[in-house]
Amino acid sequence: MSAMPPEVFSVFATLLGLAVGSFLNVAAWRIPLGKSVVRPGSACPGCGTPISPRDNIPVLSWILLRGRCRSCRCRISPVYPAVELATGLLFLAASVKTGMSPLFIHHALFLSLMVLSVRTDMEHFIILDQVSIGGAAAGLGLALLPGAPGLVPALTASGGAFLFFLLIRAFSAAYLKSRQVRVEAPQGFEEEEEDFQSGLGWGDVKLSACLGAFLGPGPGVVGLFLSFLLGALYGVGVLARGGKRTRPIPFGPFMALGGSIALFFGRGIWEAYRSIGF
Ligand SMILES: [Zn+2]
């Protein structure tokens, strides 16, 4: 690779992130419905008019069209440009951390999987197997890149996280049962009712293996700890507002947030923690 000034690489990474974010929007919408992510091209969900390339520029098109479809003027959710912008900024941050090195691919892929988890879990209460299981496999495959955790540490962290989450799932299921708390399955999930009674869904358990594979042991522990901390803070906030919680809270977004923070700062946090002398 010829040397590219870091600023130029960061601009390239940001533009790539915006485009990937646009693809993640399509994937989050189509994969849960069992549709192809490649064909046909994007169309307006309101009127079905194919979206022309000039109206498909990440973030910019949405702003220029003031969040409406060009043909039918129906509103287009701000979630679309938000996901594109977030992915662009995450890729920018990754480029600053890794520079123009193969490790950028490792970071960019992990962050893309996290963005996808947030979208599908918040909207459909699912984390795709392509993200969790496929992500774990990809994380192990990229573990040998310079700066990545290495194969054996990644495998250890992945398996360890999975077993730890299985344990948490068993405990939370027993706890919910003993307190006779019933978690209401969201619409369309009546058949998966049992999964919601466990407090922690299967998707979360599988996603933990993906976090472990990408982060490795130290940052992996930081990532999972942050997930539970953020999830618990949110849960307490919800409970403090009163009322018995019956609707499930998707845990994927907390894992994505904890995992992303750990990707950037996990090693530093882990070493600071170790140096305290525990
Ligand atoms: Zn339309």
XYZ file of C-alpha atoms and ligand atoms in Angstrom:
279
model
C 0.000 0.000 0.000
C 1.334 3.372 -0.937
C 1.361 5.909 1.839
C -1.785 8.009 1.901
C -1.908 11.052 4.176
C -3.964 10.141 7.285
C -6.451 12.940 6.600
C -7.139 11.637 3.104
C -7.656 8.119 4.427
C -10.056 9.438 7.082
C -12.114 11.249 4.427
C -12.207 8.037 2.402
C -13.200 6.043 5.503
C -16.014 8.472 6.343
C -17.434 8.319 2.812
C -17.183 4.531 2.915
C -19.020 4.562 6.261
C -21.852 6.676 4.831
C -22.256 4.225 1.933
C -22.056 1.189 4.228
C -24.654 2.818 6.517
C -26.960 3.118 3.517
C -26.450 -0.598 2.803
C -27.084 -1.464 6.477
C -30.442 0.339 6.230
C -31.383 -1.901 3.333
C -30.077 -5.037 5.102
C -31.933 -4.228 8.360
C -35.140 -3.787 6.406
C -34.887 -6.752 4.048
C -33.046 -9.624 5.782
C -35.699 -10.011 8.546
C -38.305 -10.287 5.767
C -36.242 -12.902 3.943
C -35.619 -10.639 0.944
C -32.457 -10.214 -1.103
C -30.246 -7.288 -0.098
C -29.034 -6.880 -3.680
C -32.124 -6.919 -5.861
C -34.289 -5.079 -6.637
C -32.857 -1.609 -6.013
C -34.312 0.590 -3.290
C -37.867 1.792 -3.713
C -40.087 4.148 -1.733
C -41.954 2.137 0.923
C -44.987 4.376 0.330
C -45.507 4.394 -3.425
C -43.021 1.783 -4.655
C -41.264 4.193 -7.042
C -37.637 3.094 -7.544
C -35.229 5.515 -5.904
C -32.930 7.099 -8.471
C -29.192 7.320 -7.730
C -29.357 11.103 -7.239
C -31.962 10.584 -4.478
C -29.926 7.792 -2.898
C -26.941 9.827 -1.698
C -26.444 9.083 2.015
C -27.716 11.829 4.370
C -27.588 14.530 1.659
C -30.586 13.290 -0.351
C -32.732 13.064 2.758
C -31.873 16.668 3.690
C -32.427 17.985 0.131
C -35.790 16.201 -0.107
C -36.655 17.376 3.430
C -37.308 13.788 4.505
C -39.940 13.089 1.860
C -40.267 10.849 -1.189
C -39.852 12.769 -4.453
C -42.879 11.088 -6.067
C -45.515 10.684 -3.370
C -44.164 13.115 -0.740
C -44.634 10.509 2.009
C -42.354 10.939 4.992
C -39.102 8.982 5.077
C -37.966 8.126 8.583
C -35.025 10.141 9.965
C -33.672 6.774 11.155
C -32.256 6.279 7.630
C -29.944 9.343 7.534
C -29.182 8.857 11.259
C -27.876 5.329 10.609
C -25.825 6.571 7.637
C -24.342 9.447 9.626
C -23.591 7.239 12.650
C -21.826 4.657 10.476
C -19.840 7.404 8.740
C -18.697 8.850 12.076
C -17.836 5.408 13.472
C -15.710 4.639 10.393
C -14.027 8.037 10.808
C -13.201 7.196 14.435
C -11.904 3.771 13.383
C -9.671 5.330 10.708
C -8.150 7.690 13.271
C -7.421 4.761 15.607
C -6.084 2.212 13.128
C -4.644 4.430 10.402
C -4.503 2.934 6.934
C -3.861 -0.633 8.066
C -5.633 -4.000 7.683
C -6.949 -3.538 11.232
C -9.332 -0.913 9.814
C -11.265 -3.734 8.095
C -11.569 -5.547 11.450
C -12.876 -2.420 13.199
C -15.159 -1.301 10.372
C -16.780 -4.740 10.089
C -17.385 -4.969 13.836
C -18.918 -1.481 13.973
C -21.158 -2.282 10.983
C -22.424 -5.420 12.746
C -23.135 -3.361 15.867
C -25.125 -0.766 13.902
C -27.136 -3.574 12.302
C -27.838 -5.125 15.733
C -29.185 -1.831 17.071
C -31.546 -1.447 14.120
C -32.950 -4.979 13.953
C -33.248 -5.372 17.725
C -34.996 -2.023 18.274
C -37.357 -2.499 15.371
C -37.954 -6.249 15.244
C -36.612 -7.620 18.544
C -34.178 -9.795 16.634
C -30.455 -10.028 16.139
C -29.708 -11.702 12.849
C -27.732 -14.966 12.886
C -25.693 -13.437 10.059
C -24.594 -10.801 12.576
C -24.126 -12.937 15.690
C -22.903 -16.308 14.385
C -21.566 -14.931 11.093
C -19.957 -12.083 13.023
C -18.285 -14.453 15.474
C -16.843 -16.453 12.564
C -15.643 -13.263 10.840
C -14.120 -11.990 14.087
C -12.158 -15.233 14.491
C -11.095 -15.061 10.844
C -9.749 -11.525 11.271
C -8.207 -12.210 14.693
C -4.765 -12.813 13.204
C -4.474 -9.323 11.708
C -1.759 -7.185 13.341
C -3.349 -5.374 16.287
C -6.281 -7.821 16.504
C -6.584 -10.112 19.568
C -5.052 -13.219 17.934
C -6.858 -16.490 17.213
C -6.614 -18.298 20.563
C -7.483 -15.217 22.686
C -10.399 -14.416 20.341
C -11.645 -18.001 20.540
C -11.328 -18.022 24.337
C -13.162 -14.704 24.688
C -15.867 -15.775 22.230
C -16.555 -19.093 23.952
C -16.247 -17.552 27.402
C -18.718 -14.774 26.614
C -21.175 -17.297 25.162
C -21.037 -19.525 28.261
C -21.283 -16.519 30.571
C -24.393 -15.308 28.755
C -25.932 -18.789 28.903
C -25.452 -18.667 32.662
C -26.993 -15.177 32.925
C -29.914 -16.388 30.812
C -30.520 -19.360 33.125
C -30.364 -17.116 36.208
C -32.637 -14.412 34.806
C -35.159 -17.029 33.633
C -35.246 -18.540 37.131
C -35.514 -15.075 38.693
C -38.382 -13.949 36.471
C -40.187 -17.222 37.154
C -39.737 -16.986 40.919
C -41.056 -13.408 40.922
C -43.855 -14.473 38.578
C -42.961 -11.674 36.180
C -44.459 -12.206 32.778
C -42.699 -10.567 29.843
C -45.120 -9.750 27.069
C -43.897 -10.963 23.705
C -44.157 -8.199 21.083
C -46.564 -8.535 18.196
C -45.565 -11.236 15.752
C -43.496 -13.073 18.364
C -46.225 -15.147 19.996
C -44.453 -18.345 18.935
C -41.185 -17.242 20.511
C -43.012 -16.371 23.749
C -40.776 -18.714 25.767
C -37.618 -16.933 24.677
C -38.879 -13.660 26.141
C -39.551 -15.322 29.507
C -35.821 -15.893 29.875
C -35.086 -12.184 30.177
C -32.124 -12.552 27.840
C -32.947 -13.668 24.316
C -31.047 -16.271 22.317
C -29.978 -13.517 19.937
C -28.151 -11.734 22.760
C -26.405 -14.949 23.814
C -25.170 -15.531 20.269
C -24.185 -11.871 19.868
C -21.940 -12.141 22.938
C -19.821 -14.674 21.002
C -19.381 -12.062 18.257
C -18.277 -9.403 20.751
C -15.772 -11.802 22.306
C -14.334 -12.807 18.929
C -13.696 -9.214 17.848
C -12.636 -7.750 21.197
C -10.584 -10.556 22.750
C -10.418 -11.313 26.493
C -9.595 -7.972 28.216
C -11.604 -5.526 26.084
C -14.282 -8.252 25.792
C -14.815 -8.215 29.555
C -14.976 -4.393 29.435
C -17.521 -4.531 26.588
C -19.814 -7.012 28.313
C -19.532 -5.200 31.641
C -20.490 -1.895 29.963
C -23.430 -3.627 28.228
C -24.869 -4.777 31.526
C -24.098 -1.467 33.233
C -25.821 0.588 30.514
C -28.710 -1.895 30.299
C -29.158 -1.868 34.071
C -29.076 1.952 34.242
C -31.728 2.118 31.533
C -33.804 -0.610 33.214
C -33.691 1.228 36.539
C -34.707 4.430 34.738
C -37.686 2.659 33.178
C -38.712 1.116 36.513
C -38.307 4.465 38.293
C -40.892 5.970 35.959
C -43.350 3.613 37.586
C -45.474 0.737 36.437
C -44.687 -2.928 36.097
C -42.433 -3.651 33.172
C -44.194 -6.034 30.867
C -42.754 -5.019 27.517
C -39.327 -6.523 26.858
C -36.370 -4.171 26.487
C -34.077 -5.077 23.580
C -30.614 -5.731 24.993
C -28.799 -5.641 21.639
C -28.405 -1.835 21.575
C -26.656 -1.913 24.958
C -24.323 -4.668 23.772
C -23.606 -2.683 20.595
C -22.859 0.449 22.608
C -20.739 -1.375 25.194
C -18.925 -3.313 22.476
C -18.186 -0.197 20.414
C -16.827 1.707 23.427
C -14.686 -1.335 24.261
C -13.355 -1.501 20.692
C -11.898 1.988 21.042
C -11.107 2.212 24.758
C -11.342 -1.379 26.047
C -7.634 -2.072 26.164
C -6.922 1.185 28.025
C -9.767 0.599 30.485
C -8.681 -3.007 31.018
C -5.046 -2.044 31.654
C -6.063 0.774 34.010
C -8.230 -1.703 35.895
C -5.400 -4.266 36.080
C -2.904 -1.647 37.267
C -5.091 -0.857 40.273
C -3.950 -4.262 41.456
C -6.957 -6.571 41.224
Zn -43.122 7.507 -2.513
